[in-house]
PDB file of N, CA and C in Angstrom:
ATOM      1  N   MET A   1     152.098 132.171 176.027  1.00 76.00           N
ATOM      2  CA  MET A   1     152.441 132.640 174.708  1.00 76.00           C
ATOM      3  C   MET A   1     151.474 132.048 173.674  1.00 76.00           C
ATOM      4  N   PHE A   2     151.454 130.761 173.530  1.00 86.00           N
ATOM      5  CA  PHE A   2     150.539 130.101 172.597  1.00 86.00           C
ATOM      6  C   PHE A   2     149.353 129.626 173.412  1.00 86.00           C
ATOM      7  N   ASP A   3     148.193 130.231 173.191  1.00 90.00           N
ATOM      8  CA  ASP A   3     147.037 129.902 174.006  1.00 90.00           C
ATOM      9  C   ASP A   3     145.942 129.230 173.181  1.00 90.00           C
ATOM     10  N   ILE A   4     144.894 128.808 173.857  1.00 92.00           N
ATOM     11  CA  ILE A   4     143.795 128.087 173.191  1.00 92.00           C
ATOM     12  C   ILE A   4     143.114 128.971 172.156  1.00 92.00           C
ATOM     13  N   LYS A   5     143.030 130.273 172.426  1.00 93.00           N
ATOM     14  CA  LYS A   5     142.410 131.183 171.464  1.00 93.00           C
ATOM     15  C   LYS A   5     143.181 131.183 170.142  1.00 93.00           C
ATOM     16  N   LEU A   6     144.514 131.249 170.223  1.00 92.00           N
ATOM     17  CA  LEU A   6     145.338 131.230 169.012  1.00 92.00           C
ATOM     18  C   LEU A   6     145.249 129.874 168.318  1.00 92.00           C
ATOM     19  N   ALA A   7     145.262 128.796 169.090  1.00 92.00           N
ATOM     20  CA  ALA A   7     145.151 127.456 168.513  1.00 92.00           C
ATOM     21  C   ALA A   7     143.815 127.285 167.794  1.00 92.00           C
ATOM     22  N   THR A   8     142.752 127.800 168.391  1.00 93.00           N
ATOM     23  CA  THR A   8     141.428 127.724 167.769  1.00 93.00           C
ATOM     24  C   THR A   8     141.398 128.526 166.474  1.00 93.00           C
ATOM     25  N   HIS A   9     141.977 129.709 166.504  1.00 94.00           N
ATOM     26  CA  HIS A   9     142.024 130.553 165.305  1.00 94.00           C
ATOM     27  C   HIS A   9     142.793 129.858 164.178  1.00 94.00           C
ATOM     28  N   LEU A  10     143.969 129.318 164.492  1.00 92.00           N
ATOM     29  CA  LEU A  10     144.769 128.636 163.471  1.00 92.00           C
ATOM     30  C   LEU A  10     144.062 127.386 162.949  1.00 92.00           C
ATOM     31  N   ALA A  11     143.364 126.681 163.824  1.00 92.00           N
ATOM     32  CA  ALA A  11     142.608 125.496 163.403  1.00 92.00           C
ATOM     33  C   ALA A  11     141.498 125.887 162.431  1.00 92.00           C
ATOM     34  N   GLU A  12     140.827 127.005 162.714  1.00 94.00           N
ATOM     35  CA  GLU A  12     139.773 127.477 161.810  1.00 94.00           C
ATOM     36  C   GLU A  12     140.345 127.864 160.453  1.00 94.00           C
ATOM     37  N   LEU A  13     141.474 128.570 160.462  1.00 95.00           N
ATOM     38  CA  LEU A  13     142.112 128.950 159.199  1.00 95.00           C
ATOM     39  C   LEU A  13     142.555 127.732 158.394  1.00 95.00           C
ATOM     40  N   SER A  14     142.999 126.702 159.106  1.00 94.00           N
ATOM     41  CA  SER A  14     143.475 125.484 158.456  1.00 94.00           C
ATOM     42  C   SER A  14     142.361 124.504 158.141  1.00 94.00           C
ATOM     43  N   LYS A  15     141.136 124.837 158.588  1.00 94.00           N
ATOM     44  CA  LYS A  15     139.984 123.960 158.404  1.00 94.00           C
ATOM     45  C   LYS A  15     140.216 122.593 159.064  1.00 94.00           C
ATOM     46  N   ILE A  16     140.799 122.656 160.278  1.00 92.00           N
ATOM     47  CA  ILE A  16     141.045 121.456 161.082  1.00 92.00           C
ATOM     48  C   ILE A  16     140.133 121.521 162.295  1.00 92.00           C
ATOM     49  N   GLU A  17     139.498 120.420 162.599  1.00 93.00           N
ATOM     50  CA  GLU A  17     138.631 120.371 163.768  1.00 93.00           C
ATOM     51  C   GLU A  17     139.312 119.568 164.882  1.00 93.00           C
ATOM     52  N   PHE A  18     139.292 120.120 166.094  1.00 92.00           N
ATOM     53  CA  PHE A  18     139.848 119.458 167.260  1.00 92.00           C
ATOM     54  C   PHE A  18     138.764 119.306 168.316  1.00 92.00           C
ATOM     55  N   THR A  19     138.837 118.215 169.057  1.00 93.00           N
ATOM     56  CA  THR A  19     137.993 118.094 170.248  1.00 93.00           C
ATOM     57  C   THR A  19     138.602 118.986 171.317  1.00 93.00           C
ATOM     58  N   GLU A  20     137.896 119.187 172.410  1.00 93.00           N
ATOM     59  CA  GLU A  20     138.400 120.035 173.494  1.00 93.00           C
ATOM     60  C   GLU A  20     139.712 119.489 174.062  1.00 93.00           C
ATOM     61  N   ASN A  21     139.791 118.162 174.233  1.00 95.00           N
ATOM     62  CA  ASN A  21     141.022 117.554 174.752  1.00 95.00           C
ATOM     63  C   ASN A  21     142.173 117.693 173.759  1.00 95.00           C
ATOM     64  N   GLU A  22     141.892 117.475 172.462  1.00 94.00           N
ATOM     65  CA  GLU A  22     142.929 117.625 171.445  1.00 94.00           C
ATOM     66  C   GLU A  22     143.428 119.058 171.382  1.00 94.00           C
ATOM     67  N   LEU A  23     142.513 120.005 171.521  1.00 93.00           N
ATOM     68  CA  LEU A  23     142.887 121.419 171.488  1.00 93.00           C
ATOM     69  C   LEU A  23     143.802 121.775 172.655  1.00 93.00           C
ATOM     70  N   LYS A  24     143.485 121.254 173.843  1.00 93.00           N
ATOM     71  CA  LYS A  24     144.341 121.498 175.002  1.00 93.00           C
ATOM     72  C   LYS A  24     145.719 120.878 174.799  1.00 93.00           C
ATOM     73  N   LYS A  25     145.743 119.657 174.245  1.00 95.00           N
ATOM     74  CA  LYS A  25     147.013 118.956 174.024  1.00 95.00           C
ATOM     75  C   LYS A  25     147.866 119.682 172.988  1.00 95.00           C
ATOM     76  N   ILE A  26     147.251 120.066 171.868  1.00 93.00           N
ATOM     77  CA  ILE A  26     148.010 120.732 170.804  1.00 93.00           C
ATOM     78  C   ILE A  26     148.502 122.102 171.268  1.00 93.00           C
ATOM     79  N   THR A  27     147.710 122.776 172.093  1.00 94.00           N
ATOM     80  CA  THR A  27     148.125 124.073 172.633  1.00 94.00           C
ATOM     81  C   THR A  27     149.353 123.916 173.527  1.00 94.00           C
ATOM     82  N   ALA A  28     149.338 122.923 174.390  1.00 94.00           N
ATOM     83  CA  ALA A  28     150.484 122.679 175.273  1.00 94.00           C
ATOM     84  C   ALA A  28     151.731 122.301 174.467  1.00 94.00           C
ATOM     85  N   GLU A  29     151.552 121.452 173.454  1.00 94.00           N
ATOM     86  CA  GLU A  29     152.694 121.033 172.635  1.00 94.00           C
ATOM     87  C   GLU A  29     153.278 122.208 171.854  1.00 94.00           C
ATOM     88  N   MET A  30     152.422 123.039 171.281  1.00 93.00           N
ATOM     89  CA  MET A  30     152.908 124.190 170.524  1.00 93.00           C
ATOM     90  C   MET A  30     153.613 125.193 171.440  1.00 93.00           C
ATOM     91  N   ASP A  31     153.102 125.357 172.639  1.00 92.00           N
ATOM     92  CA  ASP A  31     153.741 126.253 173.593  1.00 92.00           C
ATOM     93  C   ASP A  31     155.140 125.749 173.952  1.00 92.00           C
ATOM     94  N   GLU A  32     155.282 124.431 174.122  1.00 93.00           N
ATOM     95  CA  GLU A  32     156.604 123.846 174.401  1.00 93.00           C
ATOM     96  C   GLU A  32     157.553 124.062 173.228  1.00 93.00           C
ATOM     97  N   ILE A  33     157.058 123.890 172.011  1.00 93.00           N
ATOM     98  CA  ILE A  33     157.900 124.080 170.820  1.00 93.00           C
ATOM     99  C   ILE A  33     158.363 125.524 170.722  1.00 93.00           C
ATOM    100  N   ILE A  34     157.450 126.459 170.931  1.00 91.00           N
ATOM    101  CA  ILE A  34     157.813 127.879 170.841  1.00 91.00           C
ATOM    102  C   ILE A  34     158.809 128.247 171.934  1.00 91.00           C
ATOM    103  N   THR A  35     158.617 127.723 173.124  1.00 90.00           N
ATOM    104  CA  THR A  35     159.567 127.977 174.216  1.00 90.00           C
ATOM    105  C   THR A  35     160.947 127.435 173.869  1.00 90.00           C
ATOM    106  N   LEU A  36     160.998 126.251 173.290  1.00 90.00           N
ATOM    107  CA  LEU A  36     162.276 125.673 172.877  1.00 90.00           C
ATOM    108  C   LEU A  36     162.938 126.517 171.794  1.00 90.00           C
ATOM    109  N   MET A  37     162.162 126.965 170.812  1.00 89.00           N
ATOM    110  CA  MET A  37     162.731 127.785 169.738  1.00 89.00           C
ATOM    111  C   MET A  37     163.239 129.118 170.285  1.00 89.00           C
ATOM    112  N   ASP A  38     162.542 129.686 171.280  1.00 87.00           N
ATOM    113  CA  ASP A  38     163.037 130.906 171.917  1.00 87.00           C
ATOM    114  C   ASP A  38     164.379 130.659 172.588  1.00 87.00           C
ATOM    115  N   THR A  39     164.528 129.498 173.214  1.00 86.00           N
ATOM    116  CA  THR A  39     165.790 129.135 173.855  1.00 86.00           C
ATOM    117  C   THR A  39     166.896 128.995 172.815  1.00 86.00           C
ATOM    118  N   VAL A  40     166.591 128.369 171.697  1.00 81.00           N
ATOM    119  CA  VAL A  40     167.581 128.189 170.637  1.00 81.00           C
ATOM    120  C   VAL A  40     167.978 129.542 170.045  1.00 81.00           C
ATOM    121  N   SER A  41     167.025 130.428 169.874  1.00 78.00           N
ATOM    122  CA  SER A  41     167.342 131.734 169.284  1.00 78.00           C
ATOM    123  C   SER A  41     168.193 132.593 170.212  1.00 78.00           C
ATOM    124  N   ASP A  42     168.212 132.286 171.494  1.00 77.00           N
ATOM    125  CA  ASP A  42     169.045 133.025 172.452  1.00 77.00           C
ATOM    126  C   ASP A  42     170.499 132.560 172.445  1.00 77.00           C
ATOM    127  N   PHE A  43     170.825 131.538 171.705  1.00 75.00           N
ATOM    128  CA  PHE A  43     172.163 130.967 171.668  1.00 75.00           C
ATOM    129  C   PHE A  43     173.162 131.986 171.118  1.00 75.00           C
ATOM    130  N   GLU A  44     174.283 132.146 171.794  1.00 71.00           N
ATOM    131  CA  GLU A  44     175.340 133.045 171.346  1.00 71.00           C
ATOM    132  C   GLU A  44     176.117 132.402 170.209  1.00 71.00           C
ATOM    133  N   ASP A  45     176.105 133.025 169.063  1.00 64.00           N
ATOM    134  CA  ASP A  45     176.830 132.464 167.925  1.00 64.00           C
ATOM    135  C   ASP A  45     177.815 133.472 167.335  1.00 64.00           C
ATOM    136  N   THR A  46     178.362 134.319 168.175  1.00 66.00           N
ATOM    137  CA  THR A  46     179.271 135.335 167.677  1.00 66.00           C
ATOM    138  C   THR A  46     180.589 134.745 167.176  1.00 66.00           C
ATOM    139  N   GLU A  47     181.004 133.621 167.727  1.00 64.00           N
ATOM    140  CA  GLU A  47     182.268 133.015 167.312  1.00 64.00           C
ATOM    141  C   GLU A  47     182.097 132.074 166.134  1.00 64.00           C
ATOM    142  N   ILE A  48     180.885 131.602 165.898  1.00 59.00           N
ATOM    143  CA  ILE A  48     180.633 130.639 164.830  1.00 59.00           C
ATOM    144  C   ILE A  48     179.862 131.326 163.723  1.00 59.00           C
ATOM    145  N   SER A  49     180.463 131.415 162.551  1.00 57.00           N
ATOM    146  CA  SER A  49     179.771 132.011 161.415  1.00 57.00           C
ATOM    147  C   SER A  49     179.692 130.986 160.297  1.00 57.00           C
ATOM    148  N   THR A  50     178.514 130.425 160.115  1.00 55.00           N
ATOM    149  CA  THR A  50     178.335 129.425 159.055  1.00 55.00           C
ATOM    150  C   THR A  50     177.411 129.932 157.962  1.00 55.00           C
ATOM    151  N   ALA A  51     177.109 131.206 157.960  1.00 59.00           N
ATOM    152  CA  ALA A  51     176.169 131.742 156.980  1.00 59.00           C
ATOM    153  C   ALA A  51     176.676 131.537 155.558  1.00 59.00           C
ATOM    154  N   ASN A  52     177.955 131.786 155.326  1.00 60.00           N
ATOM    155  CA  ASN A  52     178.500 131.657 153.984  1.00 60.00           C
ATOM    156  C   ASN A  52     179.421 130.453 153.831  1.00 60.00           C
ATOM    157  N   ASN A  53     179.669 129.737 154.918  1.00 58.00           N
ATOM    158  CA  ASN A  53     180.635 128.661 154.876  1.00 58.00           C
ATOM    159  C   ASN A  53     180.156 127.514 155.764  1.00 58.00           C
ATOM    160  N   ALA A  54     179.086 126.849 155.361  1.00 62.00           N
ATOM    161  CA  ALA A  54     178.481 125.811 156.189  1.00 62.00           C
ATOM    162  C   ALA A  54     179.391 124.607 156.369  1.00 62.00           C
ATOM    163  N   VAL A  55     180.250 124.326 155.403  1.00 63.00           N
ATOM    164  CA  VAL A  55     181.102 123.140 155.460  1.00 63.00           C
ATOM    165  C   VAL A  55     182.372 123.400 156.256  1.00 63.00           C
ATOM    166  N   GLY A  56     182.818 124.604 156.322  1.00 63.00           N
ATOM    167  CA  GLY A  56     184.089 124.904 156.970  1.00 63.00           C
ATOM    168  C   GLY A  56     185.227 124.575 156.023  1.00 63.00           C
ATOM    169  N   LEU A  57     185.365 125.358 154.971  1.00 65.00           N
ATOM    170  CA  LEU A  57     186.315 125.044 153.914  1.00 65.00           C
ATOM    171  C   LEU A  57     187.759 125.009 154.389  1.00 65.00           C
ATOM    172  N   ASP A  58     188.035 125.587 155.528  1.00 66.00           N
ATOM    173  CA  ASP A  58     189.393 125.560 156.045  1.00 66.00           C
ATOM    174  C   ASP A  58     189.743 124.201 156.656  1.00 66.00           C
ATOM    175  N   LYS A  59     188.757 123.322 156.811  1.00 71.00           N
ATOM    176  CA  LYS A  59     188.989 122.036 157.459  1.00 71.00           C
ATOM    177  C   LYS A  59     188.857 120.844 156.521  1.00 71.00           C
ATOM    178  N   ILE A  60     188.671 121.072 155.219  1.00 75.00           N
ATOM    179  CA  ILE A  60     188.554 119.940 154.302  1.00 75.00           C
ATOM    180  C   ILE A  60     189.912 119.632 153.691  1.00 75.00           C
ATOM    181  N   ARG A  61     190.052 118.417 153.222  1.00 77.00           N
ATOM    182  CA  ARG A  61     191.349 117.985 152.693  1.00 77.00           C
ATOM    183  C   ARG A  61     191.622 118.629 151.333  1.00 77.00           C
ATOM    184  N   GLU A  62     192.881 118.664 150.965  1.00 82.00           N
ATOM    185  CA  GLU A  62     193.278 119.189 149.664  1.00 82.00           C
ATOM    186  C   GLU A  62     192.815 118.219 148.578  1.00 82.00           C
ATOM    187  N   ASP A  63     192.359 118.745 147.456  1.00 83.00           N
ATOM    188  CA  ASP A  63     191.897 117.930 146.347  1.00 83.00           C
ATOM    189  C   ASP A  63     193.109 117.544 145.492  1.00 83.00           C
ATOM    190  N   LEU A  64     193.492 116.273 145.572  1.00 89.00           N
ATOM    191  CA  LEU A  64     194.667 115.802 144.853  1.00 89.00           C
ATOM    192  C   LEU A  64     194.270 114.859 143.728  1.00 89.00           C
ATOM    193  N   LYS A  65     194.895 115.033 142.579  1.00 91.00           N
ATOM    194  CA  LYS A  65     194.664 114.146 141.451  1.00 91.00           C
ATOM    195  C   LYS A  65     195.530 112.907 141.619  1.00 91.00           C
ATOM    196  N   LYS A  66     194.908 111.727 141.510  1.00 90.00           N
ATOM    197  CA  LYS A  66     195.668 110.500 141.598  1.00 90.00           C
ATOM    198  C   LYS A  66     195.050 109.481 140.653  1.00 90.00           C
ATOM    199  N   PRO A  67     195.805 108.487 140.247  1.00 90.00           N
ATOM    200  CA  PRO A  67     195.297 107.525 139.275  1.00 90.00           C
ATOM    201  C   PRO A  67     194.160 106.679 139.839  1.00 90.00           C
ATOM    202  N   SER A  68     193.284 106.242 138.948  1.00 88.00           N
ATOM    203  CA  SER A  68     192.167 105.396 139.334  1.00 88.00           C
ATOM    204  C   SER A  68     192.667 103.979 139.598  1.00 88.00           C
ATOM    205  N   SER A  69     191.809 103.177 140.197  1.00 87.00           N
ATOM    206  CA  SER A  69     192.144 101.768 140.400  1.00 87.00           C
ATOM    207  C   SER A  69     192.169 101.059 139.045  1.00 87.00           C
ATOM    208  N   PRO A  70     192.965 100.000 138.923  1.00 87.00           N
ATOM    209  CA  PRO A  70     193.001  99.267 137.657  1.00 87.00           C
ATOM    210  C   PRO A  70     191.621  98.680 137.322  1.00 87.00           C
ATOM    211  N   ARG A  71     191.237  98.781 136.049  1.00 82.00           N
ATOM    212  CA  ARG A  71     189.930  98.319 135.596  1.00 82.00           C
ATOM    213  C   ARG A  71     189.701  96.850 135.932  1.00 82.00           C
ATOM    214  N   LYS A  72     190.720  96.009 135.771  1.00 81.00           N
ATOM    215  CA  LYS A  72     190.548  94.573 136.047  1.00 81.00           C
ATOM    216  C   LYS A  72     190.212  94.327 137.514  1.00 81.00           C
ATOM    217  N   ASP A  73     190.783  95.139 138.426  1.00 84.00           N
ATOM    218  CA  ASP A  73     190.465  94.992 139.845  1.00 84.00           C
ATOM    219  C   ASP A  73     189.023  95.410 140.138  1.00 84.00           C
ATOM    220  N   ILE A  74     188.572  96.474 139.486  1.00 81.00           N
ATOM    221  CA  ILE A  74     187.213  96.955 139.696  1.00 81.00           C
ATOM    222  C   ILE A  74     186.186  95.944 139.184  1.00 81.00           C
ATOM    223  N   LEU A  75     186.470  95.321 138.049  1.00 80.00           N
ATOM    224  CA  LEU A  75     185.510  94.411 137.414  1.00 80.00           C
ATOM    225  C   LEU A  75     185.616  92.966 137.890  1.00 80.00           C
ATOM    226  N   GLN A  76     186.562  92.635 138.735  1.00 81.00           N
ATOM    227  CA  GLN A  76     186.789  91.239 139.086  1.00 81.00           C
ATOM    228  C   GLN A  76     185.594  90.578 139.770  1.00 81.00           C
ATOM    229  N   ASN A  77     184.773  91.305 140.509  1.00 79.00           N
ATOM    230  CA  ASN A  77     183.626  90.716 141.198  1.00 79.00           C
ATOM    231  C   ASN A  77     182.298  90.938 140.472  1.00 79.00           C
ATOM    232  N   ALA A  78     182.342  91.526 139.299  1.00 80.00           N
ATOM    233  CA  ALA A  78     181.106  91.772 138.551  1.00 80.00           C
ATOM    234  C   ALA A  78     180.576  90.460 137.995  1.00 80.00           C
ATOM    235  N   SER A  79     179.284  90.221 138.187  1.00 78.00           N
ATOM    236  CA  SER A  79     178.700  88.973 137.668  1.00 78.00           C
ATOM    237  C   SER A  79     178.586  89.015 136.149  1.00 78.00           C
ATOM    238  N   GLU A  80     178.287  90.188 135.596  1.00 78.00           N
ATOM    239  CA  GLU A  80     178.227  90.337 134.144  1.00 78.00           C
ATOM    240  C   GLU A  80     179.048  91.557 133.754  1.00 78.00           C
ATOM    241  N   LYS A  81     179.886  91.409 132.752  1.00 76.00           N
ATOM    242  CA  LYS A  81     180.733  92.524 132.325  1.00 76.00           C
ATOM    243  C   LYS A  81     181.118  92.350 130.871  1.00 76.00           C
ATOM    244  N   ASP A  82     181.477  93.447 130.219  1.00 78.00           N
ATOM    245  CA  ASP A  82     182.103  93.359 128.911  1.00 78.00           C
ATOM    246  C   ASP A  82     183.563  93.765 129.130  1.00 78.00           C
ATOM    247  N   LYS A  83     184.275  94.158 128.134  1.00 74.00           N
ATOM    248  CA  LYS A  83     185.696  94.447 128.298  1.00 74.00           C
ATOM    249  C   LYS A  83     185.983  95.703 129.121  1.00 74.00           C
ATOM    250  N   LYS A  84     185.034  96.650 129.139  1.00 77.00           N
ATOM    251  CA  LYS A  84     185.321  97.925 129.774  1.00 77.00           C
ATOM    252  C   LYS A  84     184.421  98.296 130.945  1.00 77.00           C
ATOM    253  N   ALA A  85     183.276  97.622 131.116  1.00 81.00           N
ATOM    254  CA  ALA A  85     182.326  98.091 132.129  1.00 81.00           C
ATOM    255  C   ALA A  85     181.447  96.963 132.640  1.00 81.00           C
ATOM    256  N   PHE A  86     180.695  97.270 133.705  1.00 79.00           N
ATOM    257  CA  PHE A  86     179.678  96.344 134.200  1.00 79.00           C
ATOM    258  C   PHE A  86     178.575  96.240 133.158  1.00 79.00           C
ATOM    259  N   SER A  87     178.004  95.060 132.991  1.00 81.00           N
ATOM    260  CA  SER A  87     176.837  94.894 132.136  1.00 81.00           C
ATOM    261  C   SER A  87     175.630  94.736 133.058  1.00 81.00           C
ATOM    262  N   VAL A  88     174.654  95.586 132.840  1.00 80.00           N
ATOM    263  CA  VAL A  88     173.454  95.552 133.669  1.00 80.00           C
ATOM    264  C   VAL A  88     172.305  95.089 132.783  1.00 80.00           C
ATOM    265  N   PRO A  89     171.636  93.995 133.183  1.00 77.00           N
ATOM    266  CA  PRO A  89     170.537  93.510 132.367  1.00 77.00           C
ATOM    267  C   PRO A  89     169.376  94.513 132.365  1.00 77.00           C
ATOM    268  N   LYS A  90     168.695  94.596 131.237  1.00 81.00           N
ATOM    269  CA  LYS A  90     167.564  95.507 131.100  1.00 81.00           C
ATOM    270  C   LYS A  90     166.401  94.958 131.923  1.00 81.00           C
ATOM    271  N   VAL A  91     165.820  95.814 132.735  1.00 84.00           N
ATOM    272  CA  VAL A  91     164.708  95.423 133.578  1.00 84.00           C
ATOM    273  C   VAL A  91     163.520  96.311 133.226  1.00 84.00           C
ATOM    274  N   VAL A  92     162.409  95.665 132.911  1.00 79.00           N
ATOM    275  CA  VAL A  92     161.218  96.448 132.544  1.00 79.00           C
ATOM    276  C   VAL A  92     160.091  96.081 133.481  1.00 79.00           C
TER     277      VAL A  92
END
């Protein structure tokens, strides 16, 4: 499928130079990649449709509103803080 002639042509278009050994190696590697992609494209996916629903919205938890943690608990380990938030020193 992917042969040295095609690899040479693509190398010329890309302005990449290969030695004879590199050309043989890259040709073999590209042929393996294309063979693998052909195998992947043959996969039956009739039962799995993720085109419009990649996350699977039927399997995520319900979004519930609940109170936040108390501010004093959140700030208790802060090295620098004011009354309402973390204080971050300016770094330039």
